[in-house]
Short mmCIF file of C-alpha atoms in Angstrom, two decimals:
data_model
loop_
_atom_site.label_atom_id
_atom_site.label_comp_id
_atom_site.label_asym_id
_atom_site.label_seq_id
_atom_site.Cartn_x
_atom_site.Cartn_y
_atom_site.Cartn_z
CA UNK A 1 40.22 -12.66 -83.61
CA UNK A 2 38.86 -9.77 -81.72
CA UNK A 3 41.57 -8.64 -79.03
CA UNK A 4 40.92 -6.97 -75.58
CA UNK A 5 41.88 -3.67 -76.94
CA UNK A 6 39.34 -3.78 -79.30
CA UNK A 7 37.12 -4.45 -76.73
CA UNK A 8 37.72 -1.72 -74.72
CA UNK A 9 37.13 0.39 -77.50
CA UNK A 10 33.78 -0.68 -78.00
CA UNK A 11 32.53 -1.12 -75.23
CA UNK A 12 31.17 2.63 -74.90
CA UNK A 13 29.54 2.23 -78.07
CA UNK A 14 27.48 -1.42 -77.11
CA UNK A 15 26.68 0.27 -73.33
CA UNK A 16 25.17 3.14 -75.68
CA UNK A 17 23.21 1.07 -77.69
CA UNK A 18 21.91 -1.02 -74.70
CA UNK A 19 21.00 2.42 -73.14
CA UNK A 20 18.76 3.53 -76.43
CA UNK A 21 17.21 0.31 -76.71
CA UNK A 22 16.34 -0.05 -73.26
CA UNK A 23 15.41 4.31 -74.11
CA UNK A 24 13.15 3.33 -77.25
CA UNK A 25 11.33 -0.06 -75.82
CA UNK A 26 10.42 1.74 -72.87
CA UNK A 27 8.74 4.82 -74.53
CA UNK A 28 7.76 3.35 -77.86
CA UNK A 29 4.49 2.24 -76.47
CA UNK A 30 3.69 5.51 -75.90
CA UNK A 31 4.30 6.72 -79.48
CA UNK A 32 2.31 3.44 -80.73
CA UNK A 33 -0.38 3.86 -78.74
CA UNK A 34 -1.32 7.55 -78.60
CA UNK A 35 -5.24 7.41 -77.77
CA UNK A 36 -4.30 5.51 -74.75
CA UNK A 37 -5.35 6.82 -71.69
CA UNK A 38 -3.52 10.02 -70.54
CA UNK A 39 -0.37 9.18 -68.07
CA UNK A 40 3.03 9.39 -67.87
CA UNK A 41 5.66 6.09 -67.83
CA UNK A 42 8.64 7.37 -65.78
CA UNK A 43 12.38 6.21 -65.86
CA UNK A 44 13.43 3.50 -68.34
CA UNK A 45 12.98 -0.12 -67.07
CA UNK A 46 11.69 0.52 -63.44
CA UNK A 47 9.08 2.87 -64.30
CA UNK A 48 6.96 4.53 -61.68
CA UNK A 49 6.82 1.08 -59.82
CA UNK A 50 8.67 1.97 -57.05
CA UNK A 51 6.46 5.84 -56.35
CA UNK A 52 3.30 3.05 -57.03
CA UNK A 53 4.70 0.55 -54.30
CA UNK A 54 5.24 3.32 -51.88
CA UNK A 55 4.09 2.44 -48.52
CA UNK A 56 0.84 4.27 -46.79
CA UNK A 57 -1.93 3.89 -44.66
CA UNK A 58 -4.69 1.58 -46.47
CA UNK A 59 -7.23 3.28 -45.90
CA UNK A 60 -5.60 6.16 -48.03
CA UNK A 61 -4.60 6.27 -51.54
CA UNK A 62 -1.04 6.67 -51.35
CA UNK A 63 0.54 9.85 -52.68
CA UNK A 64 1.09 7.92 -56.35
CA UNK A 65 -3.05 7.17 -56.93
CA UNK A 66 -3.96 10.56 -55.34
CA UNK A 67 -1.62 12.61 -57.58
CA UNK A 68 -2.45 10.67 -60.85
CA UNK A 69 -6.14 10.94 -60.41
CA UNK A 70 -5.97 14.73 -59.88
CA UNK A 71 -3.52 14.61 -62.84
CA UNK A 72 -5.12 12.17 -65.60
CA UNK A 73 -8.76 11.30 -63.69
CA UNK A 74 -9.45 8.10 -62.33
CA UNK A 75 -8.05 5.69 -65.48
CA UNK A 76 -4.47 6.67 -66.66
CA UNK A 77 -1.45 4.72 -67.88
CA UNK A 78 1.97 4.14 -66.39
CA UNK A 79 4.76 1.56 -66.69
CA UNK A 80 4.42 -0.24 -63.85
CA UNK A 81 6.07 -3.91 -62.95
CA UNK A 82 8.24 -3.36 -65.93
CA UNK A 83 5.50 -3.12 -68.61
CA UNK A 84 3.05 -0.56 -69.66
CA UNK A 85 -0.27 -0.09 -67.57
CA UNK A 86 -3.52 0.73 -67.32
CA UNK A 87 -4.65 1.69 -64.18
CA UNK A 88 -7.98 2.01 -63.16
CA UNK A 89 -9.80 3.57 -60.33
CA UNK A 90 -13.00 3.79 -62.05
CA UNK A 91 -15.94 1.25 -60.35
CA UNK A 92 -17.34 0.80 -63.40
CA UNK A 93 -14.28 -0.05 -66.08
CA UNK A 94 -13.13 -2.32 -62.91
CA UNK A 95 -16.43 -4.42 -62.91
CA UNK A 96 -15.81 -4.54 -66.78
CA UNK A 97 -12.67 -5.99 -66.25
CA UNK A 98 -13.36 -8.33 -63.45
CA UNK A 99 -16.46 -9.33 -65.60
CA UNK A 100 -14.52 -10.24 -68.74
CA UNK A 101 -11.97 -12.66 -67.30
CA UNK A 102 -10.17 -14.94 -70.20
CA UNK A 103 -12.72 -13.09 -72.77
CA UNK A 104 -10.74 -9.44 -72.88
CA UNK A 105 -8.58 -9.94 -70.14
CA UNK A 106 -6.35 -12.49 -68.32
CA UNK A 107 -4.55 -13.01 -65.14
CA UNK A 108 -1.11 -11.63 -65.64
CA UNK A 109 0.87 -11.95 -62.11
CA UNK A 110 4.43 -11.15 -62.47
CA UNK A 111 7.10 -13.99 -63.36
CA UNK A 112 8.71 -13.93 -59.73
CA UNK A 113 5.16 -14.79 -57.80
CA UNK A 114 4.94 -17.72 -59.72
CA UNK A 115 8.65 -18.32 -58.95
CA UNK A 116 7.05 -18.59 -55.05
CA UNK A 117 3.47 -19.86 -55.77
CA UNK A 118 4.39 -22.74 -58.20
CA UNK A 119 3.20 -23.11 -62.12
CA UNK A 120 0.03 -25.06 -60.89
CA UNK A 121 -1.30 -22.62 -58.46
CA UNK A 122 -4.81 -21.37 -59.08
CA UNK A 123 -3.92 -17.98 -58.72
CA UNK A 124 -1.67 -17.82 -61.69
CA UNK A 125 -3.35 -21.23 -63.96
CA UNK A 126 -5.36 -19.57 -66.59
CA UNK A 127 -8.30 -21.09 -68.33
CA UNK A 128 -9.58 -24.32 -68.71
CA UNK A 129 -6.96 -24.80 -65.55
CA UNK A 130 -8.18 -22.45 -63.88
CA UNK A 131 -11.77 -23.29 -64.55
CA UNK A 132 -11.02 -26.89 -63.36
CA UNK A 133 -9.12 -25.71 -59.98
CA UNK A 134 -11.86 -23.53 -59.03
CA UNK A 135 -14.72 -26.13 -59.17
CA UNK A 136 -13.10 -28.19 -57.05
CA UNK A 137 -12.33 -25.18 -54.69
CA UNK A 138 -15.67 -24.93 -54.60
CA UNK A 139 -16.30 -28.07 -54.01
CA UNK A 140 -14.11 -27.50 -50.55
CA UNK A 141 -16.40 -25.03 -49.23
CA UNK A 142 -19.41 -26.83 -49.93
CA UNK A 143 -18.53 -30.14 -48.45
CA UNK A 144 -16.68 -27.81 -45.29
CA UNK A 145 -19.81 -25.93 -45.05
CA UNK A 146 -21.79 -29.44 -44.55
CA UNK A 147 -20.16 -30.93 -42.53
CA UNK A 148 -21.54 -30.98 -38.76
CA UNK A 149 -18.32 -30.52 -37.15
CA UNK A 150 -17.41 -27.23 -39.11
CA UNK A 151 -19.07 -24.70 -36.97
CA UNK A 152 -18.07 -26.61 -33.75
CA UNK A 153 -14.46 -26.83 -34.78
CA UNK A 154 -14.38 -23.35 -35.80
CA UNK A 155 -15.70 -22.48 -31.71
CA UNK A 156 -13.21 -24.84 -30.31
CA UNK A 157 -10.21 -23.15 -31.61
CA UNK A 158 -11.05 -19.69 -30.48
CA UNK A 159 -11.56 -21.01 -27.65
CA UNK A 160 -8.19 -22.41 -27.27
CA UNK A 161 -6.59 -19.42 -28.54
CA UNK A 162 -8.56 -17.05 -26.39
CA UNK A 163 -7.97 -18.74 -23.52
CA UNK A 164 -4.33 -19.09 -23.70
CA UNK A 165 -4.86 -15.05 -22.77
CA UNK A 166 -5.63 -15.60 -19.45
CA UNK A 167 -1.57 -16.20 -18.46
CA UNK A 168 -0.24 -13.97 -20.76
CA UNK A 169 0.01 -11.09 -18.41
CA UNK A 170 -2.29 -8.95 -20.54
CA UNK A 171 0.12 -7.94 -23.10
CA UNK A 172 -0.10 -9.95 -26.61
CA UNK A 173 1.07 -9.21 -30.56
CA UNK A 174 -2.86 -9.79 -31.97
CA UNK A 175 -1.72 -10.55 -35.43
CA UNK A 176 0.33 -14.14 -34.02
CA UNK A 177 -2.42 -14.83 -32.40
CA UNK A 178 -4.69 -14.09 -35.54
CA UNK A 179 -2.35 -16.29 -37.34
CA UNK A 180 -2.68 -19.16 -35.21
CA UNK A 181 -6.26 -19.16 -35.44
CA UNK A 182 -6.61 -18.92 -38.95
CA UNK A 183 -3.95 -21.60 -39.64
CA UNK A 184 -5.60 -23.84 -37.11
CA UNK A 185 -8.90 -23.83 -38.78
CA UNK A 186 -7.73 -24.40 -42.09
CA UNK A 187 -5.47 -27.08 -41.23
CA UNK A 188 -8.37 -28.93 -39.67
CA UNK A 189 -10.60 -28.67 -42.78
CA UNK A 190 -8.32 -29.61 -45.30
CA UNK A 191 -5.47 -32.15 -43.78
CA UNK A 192 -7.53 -32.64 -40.33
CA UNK A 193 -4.55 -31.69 -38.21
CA UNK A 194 -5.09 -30.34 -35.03
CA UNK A 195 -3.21 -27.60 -33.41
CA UNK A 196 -1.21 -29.52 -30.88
CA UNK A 197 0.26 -31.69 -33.58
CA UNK A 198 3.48 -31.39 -34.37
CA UNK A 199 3.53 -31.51 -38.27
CA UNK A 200 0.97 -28.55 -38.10
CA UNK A 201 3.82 -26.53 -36.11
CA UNK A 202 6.02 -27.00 -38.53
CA UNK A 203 3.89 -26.29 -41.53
CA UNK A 204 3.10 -23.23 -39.85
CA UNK A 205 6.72 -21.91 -39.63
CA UNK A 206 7.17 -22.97 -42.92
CA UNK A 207 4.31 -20.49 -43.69
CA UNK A 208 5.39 -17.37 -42.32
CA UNK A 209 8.65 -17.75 -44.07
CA UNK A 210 7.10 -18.28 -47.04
CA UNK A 211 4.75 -15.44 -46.63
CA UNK A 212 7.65 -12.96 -45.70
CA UNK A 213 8.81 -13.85 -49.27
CA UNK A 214 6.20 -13.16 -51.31
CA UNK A 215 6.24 -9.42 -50.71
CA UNK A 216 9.60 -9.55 -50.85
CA UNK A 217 11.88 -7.74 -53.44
CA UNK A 218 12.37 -11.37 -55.64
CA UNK A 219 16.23 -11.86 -55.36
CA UNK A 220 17.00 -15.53 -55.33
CA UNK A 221 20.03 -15.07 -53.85
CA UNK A 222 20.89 -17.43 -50.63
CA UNK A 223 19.48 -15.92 -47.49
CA UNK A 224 17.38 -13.83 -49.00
CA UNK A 225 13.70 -13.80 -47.77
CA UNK A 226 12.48 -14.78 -51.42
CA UNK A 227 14.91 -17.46 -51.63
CA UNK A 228 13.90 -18.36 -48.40
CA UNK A 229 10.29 -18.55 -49.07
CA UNK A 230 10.95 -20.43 -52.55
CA UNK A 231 12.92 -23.44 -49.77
CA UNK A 232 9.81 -23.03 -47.40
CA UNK A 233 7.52 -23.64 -50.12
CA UNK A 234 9.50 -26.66 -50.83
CA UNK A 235 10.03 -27.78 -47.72
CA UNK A 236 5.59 -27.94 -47.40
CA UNK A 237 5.43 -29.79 -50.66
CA UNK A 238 7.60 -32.34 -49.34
CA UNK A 239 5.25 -32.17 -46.11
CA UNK A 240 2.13 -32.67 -47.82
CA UNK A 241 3.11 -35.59 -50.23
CA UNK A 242 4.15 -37.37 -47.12
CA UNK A 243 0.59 -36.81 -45.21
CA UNK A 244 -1.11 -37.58 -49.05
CA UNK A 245 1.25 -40.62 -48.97
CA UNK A 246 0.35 -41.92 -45.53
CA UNK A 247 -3.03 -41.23 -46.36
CA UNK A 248 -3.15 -43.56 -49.69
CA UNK A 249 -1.55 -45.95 -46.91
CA UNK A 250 -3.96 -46.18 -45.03
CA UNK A 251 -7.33 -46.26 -47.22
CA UNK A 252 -9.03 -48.02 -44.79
CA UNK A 253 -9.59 -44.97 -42.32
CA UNK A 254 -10.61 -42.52 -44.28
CA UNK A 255 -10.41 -38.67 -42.38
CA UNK A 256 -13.13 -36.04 -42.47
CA UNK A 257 -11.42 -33.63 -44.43
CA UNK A 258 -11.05 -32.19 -47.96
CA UNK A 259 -7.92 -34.25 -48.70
CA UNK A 260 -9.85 -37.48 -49.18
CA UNK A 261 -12.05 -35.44 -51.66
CA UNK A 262 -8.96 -34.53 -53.17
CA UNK A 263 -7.12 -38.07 -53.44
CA UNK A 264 -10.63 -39.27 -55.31
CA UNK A 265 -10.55 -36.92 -58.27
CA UNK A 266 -8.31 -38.40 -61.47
CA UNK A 267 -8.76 -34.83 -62.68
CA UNK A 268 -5.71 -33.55 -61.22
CA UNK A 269 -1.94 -34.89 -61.08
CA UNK A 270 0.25 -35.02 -57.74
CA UNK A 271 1.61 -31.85 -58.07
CA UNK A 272 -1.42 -30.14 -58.95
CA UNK A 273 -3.39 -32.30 -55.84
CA UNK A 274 0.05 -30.99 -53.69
CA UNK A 275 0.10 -27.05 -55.28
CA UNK A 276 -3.72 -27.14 -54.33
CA UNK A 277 -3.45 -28.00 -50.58
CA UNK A 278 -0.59 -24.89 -50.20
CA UNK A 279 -3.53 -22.49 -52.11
CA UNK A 280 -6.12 -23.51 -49.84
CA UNK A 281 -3.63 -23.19 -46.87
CA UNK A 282 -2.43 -19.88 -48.32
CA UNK A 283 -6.32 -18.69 -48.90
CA UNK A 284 -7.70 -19.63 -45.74
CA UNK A 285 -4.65 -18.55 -43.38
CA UNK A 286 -3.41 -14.68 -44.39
CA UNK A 287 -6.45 -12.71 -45.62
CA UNK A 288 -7.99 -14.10 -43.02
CA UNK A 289 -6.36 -13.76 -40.20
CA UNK A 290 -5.22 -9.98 -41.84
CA UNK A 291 -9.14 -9.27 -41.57
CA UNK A 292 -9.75 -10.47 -38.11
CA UNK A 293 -6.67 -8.58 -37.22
CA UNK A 294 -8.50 -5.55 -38.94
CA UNK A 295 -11.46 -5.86 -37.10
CA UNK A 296 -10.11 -5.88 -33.87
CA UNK A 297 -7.79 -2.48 -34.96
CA UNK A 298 -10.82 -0.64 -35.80
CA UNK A 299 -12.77 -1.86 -32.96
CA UNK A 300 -10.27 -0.69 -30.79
CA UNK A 301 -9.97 3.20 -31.70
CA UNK A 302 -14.46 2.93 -31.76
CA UNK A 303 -15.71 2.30 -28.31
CA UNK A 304 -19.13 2.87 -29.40
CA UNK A 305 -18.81 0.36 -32.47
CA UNK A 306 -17.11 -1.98 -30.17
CA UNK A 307 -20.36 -1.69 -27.63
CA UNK A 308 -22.95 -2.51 -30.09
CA UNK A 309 -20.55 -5.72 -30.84
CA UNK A 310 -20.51 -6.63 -27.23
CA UNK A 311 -24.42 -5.64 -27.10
CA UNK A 312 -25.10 -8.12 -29.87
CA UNK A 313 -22.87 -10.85 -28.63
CA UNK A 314 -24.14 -10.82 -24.95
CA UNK A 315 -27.34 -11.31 -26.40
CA UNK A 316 -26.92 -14.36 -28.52
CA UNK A 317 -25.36 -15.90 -25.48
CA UNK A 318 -27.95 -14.99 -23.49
CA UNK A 319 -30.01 -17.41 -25.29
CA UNK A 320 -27.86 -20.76 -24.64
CA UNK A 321 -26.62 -22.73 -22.31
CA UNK A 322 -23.46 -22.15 -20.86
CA UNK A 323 -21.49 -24.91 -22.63
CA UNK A 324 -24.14 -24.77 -25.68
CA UNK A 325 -22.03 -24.29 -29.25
CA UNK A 326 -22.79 -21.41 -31.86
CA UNK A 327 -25.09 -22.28 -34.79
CA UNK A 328 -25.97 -21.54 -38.14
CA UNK A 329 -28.61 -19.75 -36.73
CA UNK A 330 -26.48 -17.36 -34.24
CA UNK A 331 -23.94 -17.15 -37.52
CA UNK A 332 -27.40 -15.15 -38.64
CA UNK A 333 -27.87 -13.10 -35.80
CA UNK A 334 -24.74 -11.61 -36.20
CA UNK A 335 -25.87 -8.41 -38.48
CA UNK A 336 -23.60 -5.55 -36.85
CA UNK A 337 -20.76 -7.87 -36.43
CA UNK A 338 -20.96 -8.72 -40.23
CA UNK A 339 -21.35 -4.64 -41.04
CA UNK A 340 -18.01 -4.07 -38.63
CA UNK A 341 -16.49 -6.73 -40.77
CA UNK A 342 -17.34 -5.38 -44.49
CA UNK A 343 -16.51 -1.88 -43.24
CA UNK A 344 -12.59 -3.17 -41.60
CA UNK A 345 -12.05 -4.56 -45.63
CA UNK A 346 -13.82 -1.71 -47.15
CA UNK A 347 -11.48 0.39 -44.49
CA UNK A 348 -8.36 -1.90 -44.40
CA UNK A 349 -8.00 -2.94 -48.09
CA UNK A 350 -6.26 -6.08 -47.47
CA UNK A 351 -6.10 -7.04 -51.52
CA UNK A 352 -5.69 -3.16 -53.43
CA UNK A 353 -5.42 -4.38 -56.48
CA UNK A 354 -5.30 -7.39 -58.93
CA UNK A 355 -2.88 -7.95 -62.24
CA UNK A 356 -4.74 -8.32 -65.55
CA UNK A 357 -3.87 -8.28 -69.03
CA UNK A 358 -5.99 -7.14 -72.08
CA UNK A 359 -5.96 -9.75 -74.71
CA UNK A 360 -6.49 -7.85 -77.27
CA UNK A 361 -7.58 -4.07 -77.98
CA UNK A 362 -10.13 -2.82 -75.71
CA UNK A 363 -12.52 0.30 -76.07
CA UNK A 364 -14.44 1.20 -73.15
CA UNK A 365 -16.05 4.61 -73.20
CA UNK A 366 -13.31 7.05 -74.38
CA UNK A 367 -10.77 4.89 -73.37
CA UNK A 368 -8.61 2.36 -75.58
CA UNK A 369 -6.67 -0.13 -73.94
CA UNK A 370 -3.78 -1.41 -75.91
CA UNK A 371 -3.27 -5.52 -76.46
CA UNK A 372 -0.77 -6.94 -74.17
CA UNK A 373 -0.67 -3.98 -71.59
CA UNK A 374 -1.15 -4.81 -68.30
CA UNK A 375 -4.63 -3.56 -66.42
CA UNK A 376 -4.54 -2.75 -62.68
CA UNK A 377 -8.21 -2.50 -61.64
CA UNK A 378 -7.35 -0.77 -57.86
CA UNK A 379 -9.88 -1.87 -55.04
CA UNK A 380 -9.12 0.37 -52.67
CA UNK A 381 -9.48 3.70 -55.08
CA UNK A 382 -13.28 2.33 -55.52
CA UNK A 383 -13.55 1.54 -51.59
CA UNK A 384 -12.43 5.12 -50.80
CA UNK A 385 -14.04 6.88 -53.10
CA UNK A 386 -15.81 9.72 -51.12
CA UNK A 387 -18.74 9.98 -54.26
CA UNK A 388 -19.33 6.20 -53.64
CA UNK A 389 -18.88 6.11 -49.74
CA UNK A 390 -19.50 9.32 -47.43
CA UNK A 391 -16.53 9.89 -45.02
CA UNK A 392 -15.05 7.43 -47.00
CA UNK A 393 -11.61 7.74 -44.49
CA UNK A 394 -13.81 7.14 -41.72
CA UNK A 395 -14.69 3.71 -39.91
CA UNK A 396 -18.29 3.39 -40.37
CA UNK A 397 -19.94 0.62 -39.46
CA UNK A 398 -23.05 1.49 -39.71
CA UNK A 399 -22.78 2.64 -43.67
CA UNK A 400 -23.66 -1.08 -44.20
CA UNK A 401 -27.33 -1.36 -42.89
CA UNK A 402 -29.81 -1.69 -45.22
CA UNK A 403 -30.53 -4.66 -48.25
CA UNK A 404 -27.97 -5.67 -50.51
CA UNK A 405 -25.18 -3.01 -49.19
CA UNK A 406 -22.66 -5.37 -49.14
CA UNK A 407 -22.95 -6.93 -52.58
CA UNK A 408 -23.07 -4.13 -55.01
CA UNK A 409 -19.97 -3.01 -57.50
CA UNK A 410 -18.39 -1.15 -55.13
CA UNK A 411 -17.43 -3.13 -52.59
CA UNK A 412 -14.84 -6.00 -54.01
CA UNK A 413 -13.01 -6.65 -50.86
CA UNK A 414 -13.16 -10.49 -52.45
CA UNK A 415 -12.35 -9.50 -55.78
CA UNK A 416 -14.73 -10.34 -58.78
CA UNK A 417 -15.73 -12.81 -61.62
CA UNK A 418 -14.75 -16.00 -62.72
CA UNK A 419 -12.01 -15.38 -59.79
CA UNK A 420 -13.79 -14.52 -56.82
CA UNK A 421 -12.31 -15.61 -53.33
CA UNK A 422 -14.54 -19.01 -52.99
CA UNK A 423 -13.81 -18.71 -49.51
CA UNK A 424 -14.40 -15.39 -48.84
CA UNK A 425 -18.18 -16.57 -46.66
CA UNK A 426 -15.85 -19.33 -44.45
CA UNK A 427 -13.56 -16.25 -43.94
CA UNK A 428 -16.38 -14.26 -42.44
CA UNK A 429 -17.79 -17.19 -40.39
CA UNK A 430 -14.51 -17.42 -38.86
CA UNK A 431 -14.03 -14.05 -37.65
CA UNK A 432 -17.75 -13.87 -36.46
CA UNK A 433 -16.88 -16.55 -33.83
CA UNK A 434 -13.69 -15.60 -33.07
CA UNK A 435 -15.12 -11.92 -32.44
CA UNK A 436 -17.66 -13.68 -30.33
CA UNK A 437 -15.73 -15.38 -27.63
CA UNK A 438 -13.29 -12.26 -27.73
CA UNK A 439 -15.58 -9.27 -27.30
CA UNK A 440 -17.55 -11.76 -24.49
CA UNK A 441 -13.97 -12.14 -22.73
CA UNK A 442 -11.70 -9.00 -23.19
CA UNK A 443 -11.23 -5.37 -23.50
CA UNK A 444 -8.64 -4.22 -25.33
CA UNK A 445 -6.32 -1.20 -26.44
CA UNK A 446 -3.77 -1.04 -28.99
CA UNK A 447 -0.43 -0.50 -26.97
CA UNK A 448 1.13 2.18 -28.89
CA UNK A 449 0.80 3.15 -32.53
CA UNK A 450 1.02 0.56 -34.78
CA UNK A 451 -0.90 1.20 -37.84
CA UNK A 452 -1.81 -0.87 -40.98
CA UNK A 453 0.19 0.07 -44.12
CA UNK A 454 0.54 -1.35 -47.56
CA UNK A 455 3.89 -2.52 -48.80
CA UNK A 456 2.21 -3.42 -50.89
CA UNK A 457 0.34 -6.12 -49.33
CA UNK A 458 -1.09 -4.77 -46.07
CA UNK A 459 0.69 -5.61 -42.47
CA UNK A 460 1.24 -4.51 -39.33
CA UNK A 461 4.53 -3.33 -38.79
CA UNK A 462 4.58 -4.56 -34.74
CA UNK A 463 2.12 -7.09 -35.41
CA UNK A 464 -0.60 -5.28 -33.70
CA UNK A 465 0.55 -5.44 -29.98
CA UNK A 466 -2.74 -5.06 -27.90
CA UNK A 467 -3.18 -4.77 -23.80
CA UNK A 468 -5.64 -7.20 -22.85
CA UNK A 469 -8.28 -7.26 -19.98
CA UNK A 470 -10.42 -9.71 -18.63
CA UNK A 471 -14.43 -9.33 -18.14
CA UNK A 472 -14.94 -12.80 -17.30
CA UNK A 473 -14.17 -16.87 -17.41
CA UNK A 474 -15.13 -17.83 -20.85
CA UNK A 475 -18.12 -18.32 -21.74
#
C-alpha cells in the first residue's frame, strides 16, 4: 500500500511529468507539421488566446492581427482556443474556406458555446443536420417575407419605440432601445407575441442574461454570468414548450407565425423544434439590433452622411399620405440608406471571425494546412484591408455606389457558404425602417465617448447613450 510519505515524495516528479506533457503536446504540432504556415504558438495550454482576445476598436485590427501580419503576412499559425490555428486574413483562402464547408472544412465552435447554445443548435449541428435546419430557416424568411403584415409590423414597432422618445427627456442608452426593437420584431414573426405581452418581457430578460454569458469567460460556477446564461437558456426552453404546448392545444386557431410552420414538420423532434425557436430569437435579436446600433454611431460623428439619409427619407415620405405604411417599393428606394448600412458592418465588424476545422490536409497556394487544426478565416482583416478598401479606417458611405459593390468576396459581414446568415436581408429591412421614422423624428449626438470594441464580440461599453432632439410629431 502506497503511504502518504511516499506520496509526498513523488509528487515533484508526477507535477514534472504533467508539466512536459502539457510542454511536448503543445509544441509537437509544430515539429510535425513544419511546412505549416509561419507563426508562433505562445505559452503552453493558453496559447496566444488571450493577446488574440484583446479588446480594440472594430474597426481596427487589434495589436495581435496587426503584429502577426507584419510578422508572418496575412495567413500564419498560432495556438489559439487551446488548439493549433490557422489564421487567415487573406480574402481569397477565406472564400476557399467559406466555400468548402463539410468538404475540407467543418464548423468547429468551442465545447463551452455549445455548453450555452444547446447540442441541436444550427450554429454548432454539422451536416446533414445542419443541412436540414437551414432549409427550414429558410423556409422562415420566405414565408415572413410573404406575408402582408411583415412590412407593416416591422413600421408599427418603430413606431412604438420611437415614440416612447418623446417623454424621455432627451437622454436615452440607444443600444436598449435597439434591443427592444429587434426582439419585438422577431418575437412577432416567429411566436406572434406582441411587445406589451408579458411572456415576451420575460423572454426578453431571459435574453440579455443569456447573451451576457456567451462572451463570457465559461466558468459554470454558481453566479457566474455563464452559469447564469446556461439557467436563462433553460429557463426559455421551458418558455417555449409551454407556448408550443398551448399552441398544439388549441389547433383550431391557428396564428400567423413561423411556429405553426414549425409544429407541421415531422422532420424535427421537440427539442430540436424548441433549440430552433431560441436560434431564430438569437439570429434575429443581437446582430441586429448591434447593426442598427452601428448605424446610428456612425451617423452620428457624419453630419453630412446623416443629411443625405434625412434627404432620402424626407423624400419617400413626401410621396404618401400621412398615415400611409412603407412598402416594398420604398424598401427599394432606400439606396444610400442601404450603402450607410453595408459600410457600419464593413466599419463595425459585428461577427470578426468564424471557427472552422480542416478535415483533412489542405494545400492552398504555398500554404499547407494540417488535419484537425483549427482555421480562423478573420472578417474584419478582409473588411479593413486598405488594398481592398481605400481609407479603409474611414466611414465611407459612399464607397458602396455602383453595381454589385455589396456582394463581392470582400465584404462577408453575413459570413459565407453553406452557412450564410439566412436572415441577413430581414436584418437590413429592419434597420431601413427603423432608420426611417428615426432620422424623420430626431437629431442626435452621442453623449460622451462611448465607442464600439470587440471583446471579442462587439458592444458598447455604456450602451451607446445618445441626446435626443425632436424635429417633429411622427410622421
Amino acid at each position: 500500500m502506497v503511504g502518504v510519505g511516499d506520496l509526498v515524495l513523488a509528487a515533484p516528479a508526477i507535477l514534472l511529468a504533467l508539466l512536459l506533457t502539457l510542454v511536448l503536446s503543445h509544441f509537437l504540432p509544430l515539429l510535425l507539421n513544419p511546412k505549416a504556415p509561419r507563426g508562433s504558438f505562445g505559452w503552453p495550454l493558453v496559447g496566444e488566446t488571450l493577446r488574440f482576445l484583446t479588446p480594440h476598436a472594430p474597426n481596427t485590427l487589434g495589436s495581435f492581427l496587426e503584429d502577426h501580419c507584419s510578422r508572418y503576412g496575412r495567413v500564419f499559425k498560432s495556438h489559439l482556443f487551446c488548439t493549433p490555428t490557422v489564421v487567415s486574413c487573406d480574402q481569397e483562402l477565406n472564400h476557399f474556406i467559406l466555400q468548402n464547408e463539410e468538404r475540407l472544412f467543418q464548423c468547429s465552435y468551442p465545447r463551452p458555446i455549445h455548453g450555452i447554445l444547446g447540442k441541436s443548435s444550427m450554429l454548432v449541428v454539422l451536416g446533414e443536420d445542419h443541412k436540414r435546419l437551414r432549409n427550414l430557416a429558410l423556409a422562415l424568411v420566405t414565408s415572413t417575407k410573404l406575408k402582408p403584415s411583415y412590412l407593416g409590423d416591422i413600421e408599427k414597432i418603430a413606431l412604438h419605440i420611437v415614440g416612447s422618445w418623446h417623454g424621455k427627456g432627451g437622454n436615452i442608452t440607444f443600444c436598449e432601445e435597439a434591443r427592444k426593437f429587434a426582439f419585438s420584431v422577431i418575437v412577432k414573426q416567429v411566436l406572434a407575441l406582441s411587445p406589451e405581452e408579458p411572456v415576451t418581457a420575460m423572454i426578453l430578460e431571459d435574453f440579455l442574461t443569456f447573451m451576457k454569458g456567451l462572451i463570457s469567460f465559461p466558468l459554470r460556477i454558481p453566479g457566474t454570468p455563464y452559469a447564469k446564461a446556461v439557467q436563462a437558456r433553460e429557463r426559455i426552453s421551458s418558455t417555449v414548450k409551454g407556448i408550443i404546448e398551448e399552441r398544439r392545444k388549441a389547433d383550431c386557431c391557428k396564428k400567423d407565425d413561423f411556429l405553426n410552420v414549425l409544429l407541421s414538420t415531422d422532420e424535427l423532434s421537440d427539442e430540436e423544434k424548441v433549440s430552433f425557436v431560441l436560434d431564430s430569437l438569437l439570429g434575429g435579436y443581437e446582430t441586429t439590433s448591434l447593426m442598427i446600433s452601428m448605424v446610428v454611431y456612425f451617423l452620428g460623428q457624419s453630419a453630412q452622411d446623416l443629411d443625405l439619409v434625412q434627404r432620402e427619407h424626407q423624400g419617400i415620405r413626401s410621396t404618401k399620405a400621412k398615415e400611409e405604411c412603407l412598402s416594398s417599393e420604398d424598401y427599394k428606394k432606400m439606396e444610400y440608406t442601404q450603402h450607410v448600412i453595408n459600410e457600419a458592418l464593413r466599419c463595425g465588424n459585428i461577427v470578426r471571425f468564424v471557427h472552422r476545422k480542416a478535415l483533412k490536409d489542405i494545400r492552398y497556394k504555398e500554404y499547407l494546412i494540417p488535419s484537425g487544426w483549427k482555421v480562423l478565416p478573420v472578417f474584419s482583416a478582409v473588411h479593413l484591408n486598405p488594398s481592398l478598401h481605400g481609407n479603409a479606417q474611414q466611414f465611407q458611405p459612399c464607397r458602396w455606389e455602383g453595381p454589385s459593390q455589396g456582394t463581392s468576396k470582400k465584404f462577408t459581414p453575413f459570413g459565407g457558404g453553406t452557412r450564410l446568415c439566412p436572415g441577413s436581408e430581414l436584418a437590413k429591412v429592419e434597420a431601413a425602417f427603423f432608420l426611417h421614422h428615426l432620422v424623420l423624428n430626431f437629431r442626435w449626438k452621442i453623449d460622451g465617448d462611448d465607442i464600439p470594441m470587440a471583446y471579442p464580440y462587439v458592444e458598447f461599453p455604456r450602451g451607446l447613450p445618445i441626446e435626443i432632439e425632436p424635429i417633429c410629431s411622427e410622421s
